[in-house]
CSV table of C-alpha atoms and ligand atoms in Angstrom, one decimal:
chain,number,residue,atom,x,y,z
A,1409,MET,CA,28.2,1.7,5.7
A,1410,SER,CA,26.0,4.8,4.2
A,1411,LYS,CA,28.4,6.6,2.0
A,1412,VAL,CA,26.2,9.3,0.0
A,1413,LEU,CA,26.8,8.6,-3.4
A,1414,GLY,CA,25.0,11.3,-5.1
A,1415,ASN,CA,22.3,13.7,-4.6
A,1416,LYS,CA,20.6,15.1,-7.5
A,1417,ILE,CA,17.2,17.0,-8.3
A,1418,LEU,CA,14.5,15.1,-10.3
A,1419,GLY,CA,12.2,17.6,-11.2
A,1420,ALA,CA,10.3,18.5,-7.6
A,1421,ALA,CA,11.7,15.5,-5.8
A,1422,THR,CA,15.0,15.0,-4.0
A,1423,LEU,CA,17.0,11.6,-4.6
A,1424,ASP,CA,19.3,10.4,-2.0
A,1425,LEU,CA,21.4,7.6,-3.1
A,1426,PHE,CA,23.3,5.2,-0.4
A,1427,SER,CA,25.5,2.5,-1.2
A,1428,GLY,CA,22.9,-0.1,0.2
A,1429,GLY,CA,20.8,0.8,-2.9
A,1430,GLU,CA,18.2,2.8,-0.5
A,1431,ALA,CA,16.8,6.2,-1.5
A,1432,GLU,CA,14.3,8.6,-0.2
A,1433,GLU,CA,12.3,10.7,-2.3
A,1434,ARG,CA,10.0,13.3,-1.3
A,1435,LEU,CA,6.6,12.9,-3.8
A,1436,ALA,CA,4.9,15.8,-2.1
A,1437,GLU,CA,4.5,17.7,1.1
A,1438,GLY,CA,3.6,14.6,3.6
A,1439,ALA,CA,4.2,11.9,1.2
A,1440,MET,CA,7.7,10.0,0.9
A,1441,LEU,CA,8.8,7.3,-0.9
A,1442,LEU,CA,11.4,5.2,0.7
A,1443,ARG,CA,13.1,3.2,-2.1
A,1444,GLY,CA,14.1,-0.3,-1.3
A,1445,PHE,CA,13.2,-0.3,2.4
A,1446,ALA,CA,11.8,-3.6,2.7
A,1447,VAL,CA,13.7,-5.3,0.0
A,1448,ASP,CA,15.6,-7.7,2.8
A,1449,ASP,CA,12.2,-8.2,4.5
A,1450,ALA,CA,10.3,-9.3,1.3
A,1451,PRO,CA,10.7,-13.0,1.7
A,1452,ALA,CA,9.5,-13.0,5.1
A,1453,LEU,CA,6.7,-10.9,4.6
A,1454,MET,CA,5.8,-13.2,1.8
A,1455,ARG,CA,5.7,-16.0,3.8
A,1456,SER,CA,3.3,-14.2,6.4
A,1457,ILE,CA,1.0,-13.4,3.3
A,1458,ALA,CA,0.9,-16.9,2.6
A,1459,GLU,CA,0.0,-17.8,6.3
A,1460,ILE,CA,-2.7,-14.9,6.3
A,1461,GLU,CA,-4.3,-16.1,3.2
A,1462,ARG,CA,-4.7,-20.0,4.7
A,1463,MET,CA,-7.3,-18.5,7.1
A,1464,ALA,CA,-8.9,-15.4,5.0
A,1465,ALA,CA,-8.4,-16.1,1.3
A,1466,PHE,CA,-7.9,-13.3,-1.4
A,1467,ARG,CA,-11.4,-12.4,-3.0
A,1468,HIS,CA,-12.6,-9.9,-5.5
A,1469,MET,CA,-14.9,-7.7,-3.8
A,1470,MET,CA,-17.4,-6.0,-5.2
A,1471,THR,CA,-17.8,-1.9,-5.3
A,1472,PRO,CA,-20.9,0.1,-3.9
A,1473,GLY,CA,-21.6,0.3,-7.8
A,1474,GLY,CA,-21.6,-3.2,-8.2
A,1475,ARG,CA,-18.3,-3.8,-10.2
A,1476,ARG,CA,-16.1,-6.8,-9.3
A,1477,MET,CA,-12.6,-5.3,-8.2
A,1478,SER,CA,-9.5,-6.7,-10.6
A,1479,VAL,CA,-7.2,-6.4,-7.4
A,1480,ALA,CA,-7.8,-9.4,-5.1
A,1481,MET,CA,-8.0,-8.5,-1.5
A,1482,THR,CA,-7.3,-9.6,2.2
A,1483,ASN,CA,-6.8,-8.3,5.3
A,1484,CYS,CA,-4.9,-8.6,8.9
A,1485,GLY,CA,-5.3,-6.9,12.1
A,1486,VAL,CA,-8.3,-5.7,14.0
A,1487,ALA,CA,-9.5,-3.6,11.2
A,1488,GLY,CA,-10.4,-5.1,7.8
A,1489,TRP,CA,-11.2,-2.9,4.9
A,1490,VAL,CA,-14.1,-4.3,3.0
A,1491,THR,CA,-16.4,-3.0,0.2
A,1492,ASP,CA,-19.6,-4.4,-1.1
A,1493,ARG,CA,-22.9,-3.0,-2.2
A,1494,GLN,CA,-23.6,-1.4,1.4
A,1495,GLY,CA,-20.2,0.6,0.9
A,1496,TYR,CA,-16.8,0.6,2.2
A,1497,ARG,CA,-16.0,0.3,5.8
A,1498,TYR,CA,-13.7,-1.5,8.1
A,1499,GLU,CA,-14.8,-4.6,9.8
A,1500,ALA,CA,-13.1,-6.8,12.7
A,1501,CYS,CA,-14.4,-9.9,11.1
A,1502,ASP,CA,-14.1,-11.5,7.7
A,1503,PRO,CA,-17.6,-11.4,5.8
A,1504,ASP,CA,-16.6,-14.5,4.1
A,1505,SER,CA,-16.0,-16.7,6.9
A,1506,GLY,CA,-17.2,-14.9,10.1
A,1507,ASN,CA,-13.9,-15.0,11.8
A,1508,PRO,CA,-11.8,-12.2,13.0
A,1509,TRP,CA,-8.8,-11.1,10.5
A,1510,PRO,CA,-5.6,-12.8,11.2
A,1511,ALA,CA,-3.7,-10.9,13.8
A,1512,MET,CA,-1.0,-8.7,12.4
A,1513,PRO,CA,2.4,-10.4,12.0
A,1514,ASP,CA,5.1,-8.8,14.2
A,1515,ILE,CA,7.4,-8.0,11.3
A,1516,PHE,CA,4.4,-6.2,9.6
A,1517,ASN,CA,3.8,-4.0,12.6
A,1518,ASP,CA,7.6,-3.4,13.0
A,1519,LEU,CA,8.2,-2.5,9.3
A,1520,ALA,CA,5.1,-0.1,9.4
A,1521,ALA,CA,6.5,1.6,12.5
A,1522,ARG,CA,10.2,2.0,11.1
A,1523,ALA,CA,8.8,3.2,7.9
A,1524,ALA,CA,6.7,5.8,9.5
A,1525,ALA,CA,9.5,7.0,11.9
A,1526,LYS,CA,11.8,7.2,9.1
A,1527,ALA,CA,9.4,9.6,7.1
A,1528,GLY,CA,8.8,11.7,10.5
A,1529,PHE,CA,5.7,10.0,11.7
A,1530,ALA,CA,7.1,8.5,15.2
A,1531,GLY,CA,4.8,5.9,17.1
A,1532,PHE,CA,2.5,4.6,14.2
A,1533,LEU,CA,0.9,1.9,15.6
A,1534,PRO,CA,-1.4,0.3,12.8
A,1535,ASP,CA,-4.7,-1.8,13.3
A,1536,GLY,CA,-5.2,-3.0,9.9
A,1537,CYS,CA,-3.2,-4.2,7.0
A,1538,LEU,CA,-5.0,-4.3,3.5
A,1539,ILE,CA,-3.3,-6.7,1.5
A,1540,ASN,CA,-3.8,-6.3,-2.5
A,1541,ARG,CA,-2.7,-8.8,-4.8
A,1542,TYR,CA,-2.3,-7.9,-8.3
A,1543,ASP,CA,-2.4,-10.5,-11.5
A,1544,SER,CA,-1.1,-8.8,-14.7
A,1545,GLY,CA,-4.2,-6.5,-15.8
A,1546,ALA,CA,-5.4,-5.7,-12.9
A,1547,GLN,CA,-5.5,-2.1,-11.7
A,1548,LEU,CA,-6.7,0.3,-9.1
A,1549,THR,CA,-8.6,3.4,-10.2
A,1550,LEU,CA,-8.1,6.7,-8.9
A,1551,HIS,CA,-9.6,6.9,-5.5
A,1552,GLN,CA,-8.9,8.4,-1.9
A,1553,ASP,CA,-8.3,6.6,1.4
A,1554,LYS,CA,-10.9,8.2,3.4
A,1555,ASP,CA,-12.5,5.5,5.5
A,1556,GLU,CA,-10.1,5.8,8.6
A,1557,ARG,CA,-11.1,7.9,11.7
A,1558,ASP,CA,-8.0,9.9,12.1
A,1559,PHE,CA,-6.6,11.6,9.0
A,1560,ALA,CA,-3.3,12.6,11.4
A,1561,MET,CA,-2.0,9.2,11.0
A,1562,PRO,CA,-0.2,8.4,7.7
A,1563,ILE,CA,-0.7,5.4,5.5
A,1564,VAL,CA,2.2,3.1,5.1
A,1565,SER,CA,2.6,1.3,1.9
A,1566,VAL,CA,4.8,-1.4,0.8
A,1567,SER,CA,5.1,-3.0,-2.7
A,1568,LEU,CA,6.1,-6.3,-3.2
A,1569,GLY,CA,7.0,-8.2,-6.3
A,1570,LEU,CA,6.3,-7.2,-10.1
A,1571,PRO,CA,7.0,-3.6,-10.8
A,1572,ALA,CA,3.9,-1.2,-11.1
A,1573,THR,CA,3.3,2.4,-12.0
A,1574,PHE,CA,1.5,4.1,-9.2
A,1575,LEU,CA,-0.7,7.3,-10.1
A,1576,PHE,CA,0.0,9.9,-7.7
A,1577,GLY,CA,-2.8,12.6,-8.0
A,1578,GLY,CA,-4.1,15.6,-5.9
A,1579,ALA,CA,-6.4,16.9,-3.7
A,1580,GLN,CA,-9.0,16.9,-6.6
A,1581,ARG,CA,-9.8,14.0,-8.8
A,1582,ARG,CA,-9.3,16.3,-11.9
A,1583,ASP,CA,-5.7,16.8,-10.7
A,1584,ARG,CA,-3.5,15.0,-13.4
A,1585,PRO,CA,-1.7,12.2,-11.8
A,1586,ARG,CA,2.3,11.8,-11.8
A,1587,ARG,CA,3.2,8.4,-12.6
A,1588,VAL,CA,5.7,6.8,-10.4
A,1589,ALA,CA,7.7,3.7,-10.8
A,1590,LEU,CA,7.3,1.1,-7.7
A,1591,GLU,CA,9.5,-1.8,-7.2
A,1592,SER,CA,9.4,-4.5,-4.7
A,1593,GLY,CA,10.5,-3.4,-1.5
A,1594,ASP,CA,9.7,0.1,-2.1
A,1595,VAL,CA,7.6,1.8,0.8
A,1596,VAL,CA,5.6,4.8,0.4
A,1597,VAL,CA,4.7,6.6,3.5
A,1598,TRP,CA,1.9,9.2,3.0
A,1599,GLY,CA,0.4,11.4,5.4
A,1600,GLY,CA,0.2,15.3,6.4
A,1601,PRO,CA,-1.2,17.4,3.7
A,1602,ALA,CA,-1.1,14.5,1.3
A,1603,ARG,CA,-3.1,12.5,3.1
A,1604,LEU,CA,-6.1,12.4,1.2
A,1605,PHE,CA,-4.7,13.2,-2.3
A,1606,PHE,CA,-6.2,10.8,-5.3
A,1607,HIS,CA,-4.1,7.8,-6.2
A,1608,GLY,CA,-4.4,4.8,-8.1
A,1609,VAL,CA,-2.4,1.7,-10.1
A,1610,ALA,CA,-2.0,1.3,-13.7
A,1611,ARG,CA,-2.9,-1.7,-15.2
A,1612,LEU,CA,-0.3,-4.2,-14.0
A,1613,ALA,CA,2.0,-5.6,-16.7
A,1614,GLU,CA,3.0,-9.5,-17.2
A,1615,GLY,CA,6.2,-10.3,-15.8
A,1616,ALA,CA,8.3,-12.8,-13.5
A,1617,HIS,CA,9.4,-11.7,-10.2
A,1618,GLU,CA,11.8,-14.2,-8.0
A,1619,VAL,CA,9.8,-13.3,-5.2
A,1620,THR,CA,6.3,-13.5,-6.0
A,1621,GLY,CA,6.3,-15.2,-9.5
A,1622,SER,CA,3.5,-13.7,-11.9
A,1623,ARG,CA,2.1,-10.9,-9.2
A,1624,ARG,CA,2.5,-7.9,-7.4
A,1625,TYR,CA,1.2,-7.5,-3.8
A,1626,ASN,CA,1.1,-4.3,-1.8
A,1627,LEU,CA,0.6,-4.0,2.3
A,1628,THR,CA,-1.1,-1.0,2.8
A,1629,PHE,CA,-0.8,-0.2,6.9
A,1630,ARG,CA,-3.7,2.2,8.6
A,1631,LYS,CA,-4.5,3.1,11.8
A,1632,ALA,CA,-8.5,3.1,11.0
A,1633,LEU,CA,-10.3,3.0,14.4
B,2362,MD6,C1,-1.1,-0.2,-4.3
B,2362,MD6,N1,-2.1,1.5,-2.7
B,2362,MD6,O1,-0.2,0.4,-4.4
B,2362,MD6,C2,-2.3,0.5,-3.5
B,2362,MD6,N2,-3.2,4.0,-0.5
B,2362,MD6,O2,-1.5,-1.7,-4.4
B,2362,MD6,C3,-2.9,2.4,-2.6
B,2362,MD6,O3,-4.1,2.4,-2.8
B,2362,MD6,C4,-2.5,3.3,-1.4
B,2362,MD6,O4,-0.2,3.0,-1.8
B,2362,MD6,C5,-3.0,4.9,0.5
B,2362,MD6,C6,-1.4,5.3,0.5
B,2362,MD6,C7,-0.9,4.5,-0.2
B,2362,MD6,C8,-0.8,3.8,-1.1
B,2363,FE,FE1,-5.2,4.0,-1.5
C-alpha cells in the first residue's frame, strides 16, 4: 500500500510522504534524495560490510597534500577509489594487501540499480563501491567526484547508522552549501547537471545507533571505468 499522506513544498524541494515512511526529495536538477529507501536492507548491508572488511580493512588514506583522512575507507568491486601522495585514482587491487578488492555483493548491485532506476537512471551497473566509515568527529571536506571516466552515469550514495549533515553545494567551490540531514537508510542518487557539484559531510556528532553502534557508514556506488 502506498497511500499518499501529504505533499508539501519545502523551499525548492518537493517532499512526497508515503505510508511506508519513504519519501523522495529533489535536491537539485539531477540529484534525488530517496528517504528510507534502504532501511530494510541496512542489517544485511552491514553484514556484507563486515565480510568485506575482513578481506580489505578500513584504513585512513593520505590526501595528495599529505593529510590523513578522518574518514576510514575500503572498497569492493573491480574499481576501488584510493588516495595517497601520488593522487586520487581507481585501482583494481588493494594497495595494502596487493589483492583484488572483494567482489561487489549481489545486494549492493541490486540496491544501487533499484535506487538509480527510481531516480530516472535505468541500467546503472556500478563497477566500484567506496565504503566510508565515520567515527564521531570525522568529516569530509567539500569535494567533487570527478575521478570517474563517464559523468553521464550517476553516483548512488547510501547512508547507514548515525545521522549526518550532508553539505550540498553547487558547481563552484565558493557556492554556499545547503545542509541536508541524512539518516540511516537514506539514498542519494546524484547525476545529470548535479554530477560535479561540490559536497561534503559535516563533523559527525556522537551517538548510538541500533545497527551500527557509534558509527556512520556510507556506500557510494560508481561506474568508474
Ligand atoms: C558520505 N558522500 O556521504 C560521502 N559523493 O559519506 C559523498 O562523498 C558522495 O554522498 C558523491 C555522491 C554522493 C555522495
Ligand atoms: Fe563524494
